[in-house]
Amino acid sequence: MSVLLRPDGAPIRVLVVDDEPDIVEVLETVLLQEGWRVRGAGDGATAVRAAEEFVPDAVVLDVMLPDLDGLEIMRRIRERLPEVCVLFLTARDAVEDRVAGITAGGDDYVTKPFSLDEVLARLNGLLRRAGMARAGNGTRLAVADLVMDVEAREVARAGTLIDLTPTEFDLLRLLMLNPRHVLSKAQILDHVWSYDFGGQAHVVELYVSYLRKKIDAGREPLIHTVRGVGYVLKPPA
């Protein structure tokens, strides 16, 4: 598995802008699986503010939004971030609309309904061509003294091997791919279990407790609860 990283080794940052919450959520989940940082926005004003705070490497941007159109949002974001890659995402499929987006400075264009694999492939291509990303070795993950060998499916803390079930391993891998990034229970459910447990989100709490007993018992804790939001894995202060 190859993980795309910033040239300095930091995770890629992507801002997803769409007024359909389901689209934002599914794209966030897929991009988080890549180990990237993701921020979502449902309107133009929120997107511009988020870009200032989040400083994304790429923006997945719907052309049709309730307040500002995508071309204006791109113009405002690029006033501060001239190098940011922009992938337009829209229900429009007329040739003139695609041409307008690219002519205005967009880097690429995907038409709804879209393939998640295509969106991911286009983003990877844009970031590589812009020199904003490089391939990293995704077979080994490390946070503080916690190390995971993805291919061997081995985990160790401070050199001591830790025996995990397949589900515990997948949950920990998701957390380690997103260090210092708070993941909601819904995001964790969607990635680790691949379907929605509905009202049974307590399954996440249960498996986090299993991980804590194996990863954090008798040691400085790495797994933290953000009340009302979700969970985050981060090194000690």
Coordinates of N, CA and C in Angstrom, one line a residue:
M1 N 0.8 -1.2 0.0 CA 0.0 0.0 0.0 C 0.9 1.2 0.0
S2 N 0.6 2.2 -0.9 CA 1.4 3.4 -1.0 C 0.5 4.5 -0.6
V3 N 0.9 5.3 0.4 CA 0.2 6.5 0.9 C 0.8 7.7 0.3
L4 N -0.1 8.6 -0.3 CA 0.4 9.8 -0.8 C 0.5 10.9 0.3
L5 N 1.7 11.5 0.3 CA 2.0 12.5 1.4 C 2.4 13.8 0.8
R6 N 2.4 14.9 1.6 CA 3.1 16.1 1.2 C 4.6 15.9 1.0
P7 N 5.2 16.7 0.3 CA 6.7 16.6 0.1 C 7.4 16.6 1.4
D8 N 6.9 17.3 2.5 CA 7.5 17.3 3.8 C 7.2 16.1 4.7
G9 N 6.4 15.2 4.1 CA 6.0 14.0 4.8 C 4.7 14.1 5.6
A10 N 4.1 15.3 5.6 CA 2.8 15.5 6.3 C 1.7 15.0 5.5
P11 N 0.5 14.6 6.1 CA -0.6 14.1 5.4 C -1.2 15.2 4.4
I12 N -1.7 14.7 3.3 CA -2.4 15.6 2.3 C -3.7 16.1 3.0
R13 N -4.0 17.4 2.6 CA -5.2 18.0 3.2 C -6.2 18.3 2.0
V14 N -7.4 17.9 2.1 CA -8.4 18.1 1.1 C -9.7 18.7 1.7
L15 N -10.2 19.8 1.1 CA -11.4 20.4 1.4 C -12.5 20.0 0.5
V16 N -13.6 19.4 1.0 CA -14.7 18.9 0.2 C -15.9 19.9 0.3
V17 N -16.3 20.5 -0.8 CA -17.4 21.5 -0.8 C -18.6 21.0 -1.6
D18 N -19.7 20.7 -1.0 CA -20.9 20.3 -1.7 C -22.1 20.6 -0.7
D19 N -23.2 21.0 -1.3 CA -24.4 21.2 -0.4 C -25.2 20.0 -0.1
E20 N -24.7 18.8 -0.6 CA -25.4 17.6 -0.3 C -24.6 16.9 0.8
P21 N -25.1 16.8 2.0 CA -24.3 16.3 3.1 C -23.8 14.8 2.9
D22 N -24.6 14.0 2.2 CA -24.3 12.6 1.9 C -23.0 12.6 1.1
I23 N -22.9 13.4 0.1 CA -21.7 13.4 -0.8 C -20.5 13.8 0.0
V24 N -20.6 14.9 0.8 CA -19.5 15.3 1.7 C -19.0 14.2 2.6
E25 N -20.0 13.5 3.2 CA -19.7 12.4 4.2 C -19.0 11.3 3.5
V26 N -19.5 10.8 2.3 CA -18.9 9.7 1.7 C -17.5 10.0 1.2
L27 N -17.3 11.2 0.6 CA -15.9 11.6 0.2 C -15.0 11.8 1.4
E28 N -15.5 12.3 2.5 CA -14.6 12.4 3.7 C -14.1 11.0 4.1
T29 N -15.1 10.1 4.1 CA -14.7 8.7 4.6 C -13.7 8.1 3.7
V30 N -13.9 8.2 2.3 CA -12.9 7.6 1.4 C -11.5 8.3 1.5
L31 N -11.5 9.6 1.6 CA -10.2 10.3 1.7 C -9.5 10.0 3.0
L32 N -10.3 9.9 4.1 CA -9.7 9.5 5.4 C -9.0 8.2 5.3
Q33 N -9.6 7.2 4.6 CA -9.0 5.9 4.4 C -7.7 6.0 3.7
E34 N -7.4 7.1 3.0 CA -6.1 7.3 2.3 C -5.1 7.8 3.3
G35 N -5.6 8.1 4.5 CA -4.6 8.7 5.5 C -4.5 10.2 5.4
W36 N -5.5 10.8 4.6 CA -5.4 12.3 4.4 C -6.3 13.0 5.4
R37 N -6.0 14.3 5.6 CA -6.8 15.1 6.4 C -8.0 15.7 5.6
V38 N -9.2 15.8 6.1 CA -10.3 16.2 5.3 C -11.2 17.2 6.1
R39 N -11.6 18.2 5.4 CA -12.6 19.2 6.0 C -13.8 19.3 5.0
G40 N -15.0 19.3 5.5 CA -16.2 19.5 4.7 C -16.8 20.8 4.8
A41 N -17.5 21.3 3.8 CA -18.2 22.5 3.8 C -19.5 22.4 2.9
G42 N -20.6 23.0 3.3 CA -21.8 22.9 2.6 C -22.2 24.1 1.8
D43 N -21.5 25.2 1.9 CA -21.8 26.4 1.2 C -20.5 27.2 0.9
G44 N -20.6 28.2 0.1 CA -19.4 28.9 -0.4 C -18.7 29.7 0.7
A45 N -19.5 30.4 1.6 CA -18.9 31.2 2.6 C -18.2 30.3 3.6
T46 N -18.8 29.2 4.0 CA -18.1 28.3 4.9 C -16.8 27.7 4.2
A47 N -16.9 27.4 2.9 CA -15.7 26.9 2.2 C -14.5 27.9 2.2
V48 N -14.8 29.1 2.0 CA -13.7 30.1 2.0 C -13.1 30.3 3.4
R49 N -13.9 30.3 4.4 CA -13.4 30.4 5.8 C -12.6 29.1 6.1
A50 N -13.1 27.9 5.7 CA -12.4 26.7 6.0 C -11.1 26.6 5.3
A51 N -11.0 27.1 4.1 CA -9.8 27.1 3.3 C -8.7 28.0 4.1
E52 N -9.1 29.1 4.6 CA -8.2 30.0 5.4 C -7.6 29.3 6.6
E53 N -8.5 28.5 7.3 CA -8.1 27.9 8.5 C -7.4 26.6 8.3
F54 N -7.8 25.8 7.3 CA -7.4 24.4 7.1 C -6.2 24.3 6.1
V55 N -6.1 25.3 5.2 CA -5.0 25.4 4.2 C -4.9 24.1 3.5
P56 N -5.9 23.8 2.6 CA -5.9 22.5 1.9 C -4.9 22.5 0.8
D57 N -4.5 21.3 0.4 CA -3.6 21.1 -0.8 C -4.5 20.9 -2.1
A58 N -5.8 20.5 -1.8 CA -6.7 20.3 -2.9 C -8.1 20.6 -2.5
V59 N -9.0 21.0 -3.4 CA -10.4 21.3 -3.1 C -11.2 20.5 -4.1
V60 N -12.2 19.7 -3.5 CA -13.2 19.0 -4.4 C -14.4 20.0 -4.3
L61 N -14.8 20.6 -5.4 CA -15.7 21.7 -5.3 C -16.9 21.6 -6.3
D62 N -18.1 21.6 -5.7 CA -19.3 21.6 -6.4 C -19.5 23.0 -7.1
V63 N -19.9 23.0 -8.3 CA -20.1 24.2 -9.0 C -21.4 24.9 -8.5
M64 N -22.4 24.2 -8.3 CA -23.7 24.8 -7.9 C -23.9 24.7 -6.4
L65 N -23.8 25.9 -5.7 CA -24.0 26.0 -4.3 C -25.0 27.0 -4.0
P66 N -25.6 27.0 -2.8 CA -26.7 27.9 -2.5 C -26.4 29.4 -2.5
D67 N -25.1 29.7 -2.2 CA -24.8 31.2 -2.0 C -23.8 31.7 -3.1
L68 N -22.7 30.9 -3.3 CA -21.7 31.3 -4.3 C -21.5 30.2 -5.3
D69 N -21.2 30.5 -6.5 CA -20.9 29.4 -7.5 C -19.5 29.0 -7.3
G70 N -19.2 27.8 -7.8 CA -17.8 27.2 -7.6 C -16.7 28.1 -8.2
L71 N -17.0 28.7 -9.3 CA -15.9 29.6 -9.9 C -15.5 30.7 -9.0
E72 N -16.5 31.3 -8.3 CA -16.2 32.4 -7.4 C -15.5 31.9 -6.2
I73 N -16.0 30.8 -5.7 CA -15.3 30.2 -4.5 C -13.8 29.9 -4.8
M74 N -13.6 29.3 -6.0 CA -12.2 29.0 -6.4 C -11.4 30.3 -6.5
R75 N -12.0 31.4 -7.0 CA -11.2 32.7 -7.1 C -10.8 33.2 -5.8
R76 N -11.8 33.1 -4.8 CA -11.5 33.6 -3.5 C -10.4 32.8 -2.7
I77 N -10.6 31.5 -2.9 CA -9.6 30.6 -2.2 C -8.2 30.8 -2.8
R78 N -8.1 31.0 -4.1 CA -6.8 31.1 -4.7 C -6.2 32.5 -4.5
E79 N -6.9 33.4 -4.1 CA -6.3 34.7 -3.7 C -5.3 34.5 -2.6
R80 N -5.6 33.5 -1.7 CA -4.7 33.2 -0.5 C -3.9 32.0 -0.8
L81 N -4.4 31.0 -1.6 CA -3.7 29.8 -1.8 C -3.6 29.5 -3.3
P82 N -2.7 30.3 -4.0 CA -2.7 30.2 -5.5 C -2.3 28.9 -6.1
E83 N -1.6 28.0 -5.3 CA -1.2 26.7 -5.8 C -2.2 25.6 -5.5
V84 N -3.3 25.8 -4.8 CA -4.2 24.8 -4.5 C -4.8 24.1 -5.7
C85 N -4.9 22.8 -5.7 CA -5.5 22.0 -6.8 C -7.0 22.0 -6.7
V86 N -7.7 22.2 -7.8 CA -9.2 22.3 -7.7 C -9.8 21.2 -8.7
L87 N -10.6 20.4 -8.1 CA -11.3 19.4 -8.8 C -12.8 19.7 -8.8
F88 N -13.4 20.2 -9.9 CA -14.8 20.5 -9.9 C -15.7 19.3 -9.9
L89 N -16.7 19.3 -9.1 CA -17.7 18.2 -9.0 C -19.1 18.8 -9.2
T90 N -19.8 18.3 -10.2 CA -21.1 19.0 -10.5 C -22.0 18.0 -11.3
A91 N -23.3 18.3 -11.2 CA -24.3 17.6 -12.0 C -24.3 18.0 -13.4
R92 N -23.7 19.2 -13.7 CA -23.7 19.7 -15.1 C -22.8 18.7 -15.9
D93 N -23.3 18.5 -17.2 CA -22.6 17.6 -18.0 C -22.4 18.2 -19.4
A94 N -22.8 19.4 -19.6 CA -22.7 20.1 -20.9 C -21.2 20.4 -21.1
V95 N -20.8 20.3 -22.4 CA -19.4 20.6 -22.7 C -19.0 22.0 -22.3
E96 N -19.9 23.0 -22.6 CA -19.5 24.4 -22.3 C -19.3 24.6 -20.8
D97 N -20.0 23.8 -19.9 CA -19.8 24.0 -18.5 C -18.4 23.5 -18.1
R98 N -18.0 22.3 -18.7 CA -16.7 21.8 -18.4 C -15.6 22.8 -18.8
V99 N -15.8 23.3 -20.0 CA -14.8 24.2 -20.6 C -14.7 25.5 -19.7
A100 N -15.9 26.0 -19.2 CA -15.9 27.2 -18.4 C -15.1 26.9 -17.1
G101 N -15.3 25.8 -16.5 CA -14.6 25.5 -15.2 C -13.1 25.4 -15.5
I102 N -12.7 24.7 -16.5 CA -11.2 24.6 -16.8 C -10.6 25.9 -17.2
T103 N -11.3 26.7 -18.0 CA -10.8 28.0 -18.5 C -10.7 28.9 -17.3
A104 N -11.6 28.8 -16.3 CA -11.5 29.7 -15.2 C -10.3 29.3 -14.2
G105 N -9.7 28.2 -14.5 CA -8.5 27.8 -13.7 C -8.7 26.5 -12.9
G106 N -9.8 25.8 -13.1 CA -9.9 24.5 -12.5 C -9.0 23.5 -13.1
D107 N -8.5 22.6 -12.3 CA -7.5 21.6 -12.7 C -8.2 20.4 -13.4
D108 N -9.4 20.0 -13.0 CA -10.0 18.9 -13.5 C -11.5 18.9 -13.2
Y109 N -12.3 18.0 -13.8 CA -13.7 18.1 -13.7 C -14.3 16.7 -13.7
V110 N -15.2 16.4 -12.7 CA -15.8 15.1 -12.6 C -17.3 15.4 -12.5
T111 N -18.1 14.6 -13.3 CA -19.5 14.8 -13.4 C -20.3 13.9 -12.5
K112 N -21.3 14.4 -11.8 CA -22.2 13.5 -11.0 C -23.2 12.8 -11.9
P113 N -23.6 11.6 -11.6 CA -23.0 10.7 -10.5 C -21.6 10.3 -10.9
F114 N -20.8 10.2 -9.8 CA -19.4 9.9 -10.1 C -18.9 8.6 -9.4
S115 N -17.8 8.1 -9.8 CA -17.2 7.0 -9.2 C -16.2 7.5 -8.1
L116 N -16.3 6.9 -6.9 CA -15.3 7.3 -5.9 C -13.9 7.0 -6.3
D117 N -13.7 5.9 -6.9 CA -12.4 5.6 -7.4 C -11.8 6.6 -8.4
E118 N -12.7 7.2 -9.2 CA -12.3 8.2 -10.2 C -11.9 9.5 -9.5
V119 N -12.7 9.9 -8.5 CA -12.4 11.1 -7.8 C -11.0 11.0 -7.1
L120 N -10.8 9.8 -6.5 CA -9.5 9.6 -5.8 C -8.4 9.6 -6.8
A121 N -8.6 8.9 -8.0 CA -7.5 8.8 -9.0 C -7.2 10.2 -9.5
R122 N -8.3 11.0 -9.8 CA -8.0 12.4 -10.3 C -7.3 13.2 -9.3
L123 N -7.6 13.1 -8.0 CA -6.9 13.9 -7.0 C -5.5 13.5 -6.9
N124 N -5.2 12.2 -6.9 CA -3.8 11.7 -6.9 C -3.0 12.2 -8.1
G125 N -3.6 12.2 -9.2 CA -3.0 12.7 -10.4 C -2.7 14.2 -10.4
L126 N -3.7 15.0 -9.9 CA -3.5 16.4 -9.8 C -2.4 16.8 -8.8
L127 N -2.4 16.1 -7.7 CA -1.4 16.4 -6.6 C 0.0 16.0 -7.1
R128 N 0.1 14.9 -7.7 CA 1.5 14.5 -8.2 C 2.0 15.4 -9.3
R129 N 1.1 15.8 -10.3 CA 1.6 16.6 -11.4 C 1.9 18.0 -10.8
A130 N 1.2 18.5 -9.8 CA 1.5 19.8 -9.2 C 2.8 19.8 -8.3
G131 N 3.3 18.6 -8.1 CA 4.5 18.5 -7.3 C 4.2 18.7 -5.8
M132 N 2.9 18.5 -5.4 CA 2.5 18.8 -4.1 C 2.4 17.5 -3.2
A133 N 2.7 16.4 -3.8 CA 2.6 15.1 -3.1 C 3.7 14.1 -3.6
R134 N 4.0 13.2 -2.8 CA 4.9 12.1 -3.1 C 4.4 10.8 -2.5
A135 N 4.8 9.7 -3.0 CA 4.4 8.4 -2.5 C 5.2 8.1 -1.2
G136 N 4.5 7.7 -0.2 CA 5.2 7.3 1.1 C 5.1 5.9 1.3
N137 N 5.9 5.4 2.2 CA 5.8 3.9 2.5 C 4.7 3.7 3.5
G138 N 3.6 3.2 3.0 CA 2.4 3.0 3.9 C 2.4 1.7 4.6
T139 N 3.5 0.9 4.4 CA 3.4 -0.4 5.1 C 3.8 -0.3 6.5
R140 N 4.4 0.8 7.0 CA 4.8 1.0 8.4 C 4.2 2.3 8.9
L141 N 3.4 2.2 9.9 CA 2.8 3.4 10.5 C 3.4 3.5 11.9
A142 N 3.6 4.7 12.4 CA 4.2 4.9 13.7 C 3.6 6.2 14.4
V143 N 3.2 6.1 15.6 CA 2.7 7.2 16.4 C 3.4 7.0 17.8
A144 N 4.2 8.0 18.1 CA 5.0 7.8 19.4 C 5.7 6.5 19.3
D145 N 5.6 5.7 20.4 CA 6.3 4.4 20.4 C 5.4 3.2 19.9
L146 N 4.2 3.6 19.3 CA 3.3 2.6 18.8 C 3.6 2.4 17.3
V147 N 3.9 1.2 16.9 CA 4.3 0.9 15.5 C 3.5 -0.2 14.9
M148 N 3.0 0.0 13.6 CA 2.2 -1.0 13.0 C 2.8 -1.3 11.6
D149 N 3.0 -2.6 11.4 CA 3.4 -3.1 10.1 C 2.2 -3.6 9.4
V150 N 1.7 -2.9 8.4 CA 0.4 -3.2 7.8 C 0.5 -4.5 7.0
E151 N 1.5 -4.7 6.3 CA 1.6 -6.0 5.5 C 1.7 -7.2 6.4
A152 N 2.5 -7.1 7.4 CA 2.7 -8.3 8.3 C 1.5 -8.4 9.3
R153 N 0.7 -7.3 9.4 CA -0.4 -7.2 10.4 C 0.1 -7.4 11.8
E154 N 1.2 -6.7 12.1 CA 1.8 -6.7 13.4 C 1.8 -5.4 14.1
V155 N 1.6 -5.3 15.4 CA 1.5 -4.1 16.1 C 2.4 -4.3 17.4
A156 N 3.2 -3.2 17.6 CA 4.1 -3.3 18.8 C 4.1 -1.9 19.5
R157 N 4.2 -1.9 20.8 CA 4.3 -0.6 21.5 C 5.6 -0.8 22.4
A158 N 6.5 0.2 22.2 CA 7.8 0.2 23.0 C 8.5 -1.2 22.8
G159 N 8.3 -1.7 21.6 CA 9.0 -2.9 21.2 C 8.3 -4.2 21.6
T160 N 7.2 -4.1 22.3 CA 6.5 -5.3 22.8 C 5.3 -5.6 21.8
L161 N 5.3 -6.8 21.2 CA 4.2 -7.1 20.3 C 2.9 -7.2 21.0
I162 N 1.8 -6.7 20.3 CA 0.5 -6.7 20.9 C -0.4 -7.5 20.0
D163 N -1.2 -8.5 20.5 CA -2.0 -9.3 19.7 C -3.4 -8.7 19.6
L164 N -3.8 -8.4 18.3 CA -5.1 -7.8 18.0 C -5.9 -8.7 17.2
T165 N -7.2 -8.6 17.3 CA -8.2 -9.3 16.4 C -8.2 -8.5 15.1
P166 N -8.7 -9.1 14.0 CA -8.8 -8.4 12.8 C -9.5 -7.1 12.8
T167 N -10.6 -7.0 13.6 CA -11.4 -5.8 13.7 C -10.6 -4.7 14.5
E168 N -10.0 -5.2 15.6 CA -9.2 -4.2 16.4 C -8.0 -3.7 15.5
F169 N -7.4 -4.5 14.7 CA -6.3 -4.1 13.9 C -6.8 -3.0 12.9
D170 N -8.0 -3.3 12.2 CA -8.5 -2.3 11.2 C -8.9 -1.0 11.9
L171 N -9.4 -1.0 13.1 CA -9.8 0.2 13.8 C -8.5 1.0 14.2
L172 N -7.5 0.3 14.7 CA -6.2 1.0 15.0 C -5.6 1.5 13.8
R173 N -5.6 0.8 12.7 CA -5.0 1.3 11.5 C -5.7 2.6 11.0
L174 N -7.0 2.7 11.1 CA -7.7 3.9 10.8 C -7.2 5.1 11.7
L175 N -7.1 4.8 13.0 CA -6.7 5.9 13.9 C -5.3 6.3 13.6
M176 N -4.4 5.3 13.3 CA -3.0 5.6 13.0 C -2.8 6.3 11.7
L177 N -3.7 6.1 10.7 CA -3.6 6.8 9.5 C -4.0 8.3 9.6
N178 N -4.7 8.6 10.8 CA -5.2 9.9 11.0 C -4.8 10.4 12.4
P179 N -3.5 10.5 12.7 CA -3.1 10.9 14.0 C -3.5 12.4 14.2
R180 N -3.9 12.7 15.5 CA -4.4 14.0 15.9 C -5.6 14.5 15.2
H181 N -6.3 13.6 14.4 CA -7.5 14.0 13.7 C -8.7 13.2 14.3
V182 N -9.7 14.0 14.8 CA -10.8 13.4 15.5 C -11.7 12.7 14.5
L183 N -12.0 11.4 14.7 CA -12.9 10.7 13.9 C -14.2 10.4 14.6
S184 N -15.3 10.7 13.9 CA -16.6 10.4 14.5 C -16.9 9.0 14.5
K185 N -17.9 8.6 15.3 CA -18.3 7.2 15.4 C -18.9 6.7 14.0
A186 N -19.6 7.6 13.3 CA -20.1 7.3 12.0 C -19.0 7.0 11.0
Q187 N -18.0 7.8 11.0 CA -16.8 7.6 10.1 C -16.1 6.3 10.4
I188 N -16.0 6.0 11.7 CA -15.3 4.7 12.1 C -16.2 3.5 11.7
L189 N -17.5 3.6 11.9 CA -18.4 2.5 11.5 C -18.3 2.3 10.0
D190 N -18.3 3.3 9.3 CA -18.4 3.2 7.8 C -17.1 2.6 7.3
H191 N -16.0 2.9 7.9 CA -14.7 2.4 7.4 C -14.4 1.0 7.9
V192 N -14.6 0.8 9.2 CA -14.1 -0.5 9.8 C -15.2 -1.6 9.6
W193 N -16.4 -1.3 9.7 CA -17.5 -2.3 9.5 C -18.2 -2.2 8.1
S194 N -17.9 -1.2 7.4 CA -18.4 -1.0 6.0 C -19.9 -0.9 5.9
Y195 N -20.6 -0.8 7.0 CA -22.1 -0.5 6.9 C -22.5 0.2 8.2
D196 N -23.7 0.8 8.1 CA -24.2 1.6 9.2 C -24.9 0.7 10.3
F197 N -24.4 0.8 11.5 CA -25.0 0.1 12.6 C -26.3 0.8 13.1
G198 N -26.6 2.0 12.6 CA -27.7 2.7 13.0 C -27.6 3.1 14.5
G199 N -28.5 2.7 15.3 CA -28.5 3.0 16.7 C -27.4 2.2 17.5
Q200 N -26.7 1.3 16.9 CA -25.7 0.5 17.6 C -24.3 1.1 17.5
A201 N -24.2 2.4 17.5 CA -22.9 3.0 17.5 C -22.1 2.6 18.7
H202 N -22.7 2.0 19.8 CA -21.9 1.6 20.9 C -20.9 0.6 20.6
V203 N -21.0 -0.1 19.4 CA -20.0 -1.1 19.0 C -18.6 -0.4 18.9
V204 N -18.6 0.9 18.5 CA -17.4 1.6 18.4 C -16.8 1.8 19.8
E205 N -17.6 2.2 20.7 CA -17.1 2.4 22.1 C -16.6 1.1 22.7
L206 N -17.2 0.0 22.4 CA -16.8 -1.3 22.9 C -15.4 -1.6 22.3
Y207 N -15.2 -1.5 21.0 CA -13.9 -1.8 20.4 C -12.8 -0.8 20.8
V208 N -13.2 0.4 21.0 CA -12.2 1.4 21.5 C -11.7 0.9 22.9
S209 N -12.6 0.5 23.7 CA -12.3 0.0 25.1 C -11.3 -1.2 25.0
Y210 N -11.6 -2.1 24.0 CA -10.7 -3.3 23.8 C -9.3 -2.8 23.4
L211 N -9.3 -1.8 22.5 CA -7.9 -1.3 22.1 C -7.2 -0.7 23.2
R212 N -7.9 0.1 24.0 CA -7.3 0.8 25.1 C -6.6 -0.2 26.1
K213 N -7.3 -1.3 26.4 CA -6.8 -2.3 27.3 C -5.5 -2.9 26.8
K214 N -5.4 -3.0 25.5 CA -4.2 -3.6 24.9 C -3.1 -2.6 24.5
I215 N -3.5 -1.4 24.1 CA -2.5 -0.4 23.7 C -2.1 0.5 24.8
D216 N -3.0 0.9 25.6 CA -2.7 2.0 26.6 C -2.5 1.5 28.1
A217 N -2.9 0.2 28.3 CA -2.8 -0.3 29.7 C -1.4 -0.1 30.3
G218 N -1.4 0.6 31.4 CA -0.1 0.7 32.1 C 0.9 1.7 31.4
R219 N 0.4 2.4 30.4 CA 1.3 3.3 29.6 C 0.6 4.6 29.5
E220 N 1.4 5.6 29.0 CA 0.8 6.9 28.7 C -0.2 6.7 27.6
P221 N -1.5 7.2 27.8 CA -2.5 6.9 26.8 C -2.3 7.6 25.5
L222 N -2.6 6.9 24.4 CA -2.5 7.5 23.1 C -4.0 7.7 22.5
I223 N -4.9 6.9 22.9 CA -6.3 6.9 22.4 C -7.1 7.8 23.3
H224 N -7.7 8.9 22.8 CA -8.4 9.8 23.6 C -9.9 10.0 23.0
T225 N -10.8 10.2 24.0 CA -12.2 10.5 23.6 C -12.4 12.0 23.6
V226 N -13.0 12.5 22.5 CA -13.4 13.9 22.4 C -14.9 13.9 22.6
R227 N -15.4 14.2 23.8 CA -16.8 14.1 24.2 C -17.7 14.7 23.1
G228 N -18.7 13.9 22.7 CA -19.7 14.4 21.8 C -19.2 14.5 20.3
V229 N -18.0 14.1 20.1 CA -17.4 14.1 18.7 C -17.0 12.8 18.3
G230 N -16.0 12.2 19.0 CA -15.5 10.9 18.6 C -14.2 10.6 19.3
Y231 N -13.2 10.0 18.5 CA -12.0 9.5 19.1 C -10.8 10.0 18.3
V232 N -9.7 10.1 19.0 CA -8.4 10.6 18.3 C -7.2 9.8 18.9
L233 N -6.3 9.5 18.1 CA -5.0 8.9 18.5 C -3.9 9.9 18.3
K234 N -3.2 10.3 19.4 CA -2.2 11.3 19.3 C -1.1 11.0 20.3
P235 N 0.1 11.4 20.0 CA 1.2 11.1 21.0 C 1.1 12.0 22.2
P236 N 1.7 11.6 23.3 CA 1.7 12.3 24.6 C 2.2 13.7 24.3
A237 N 1.7 14.7 25.1 CA 2.1 16.1 25.0 C 3.6 16.2 25.3

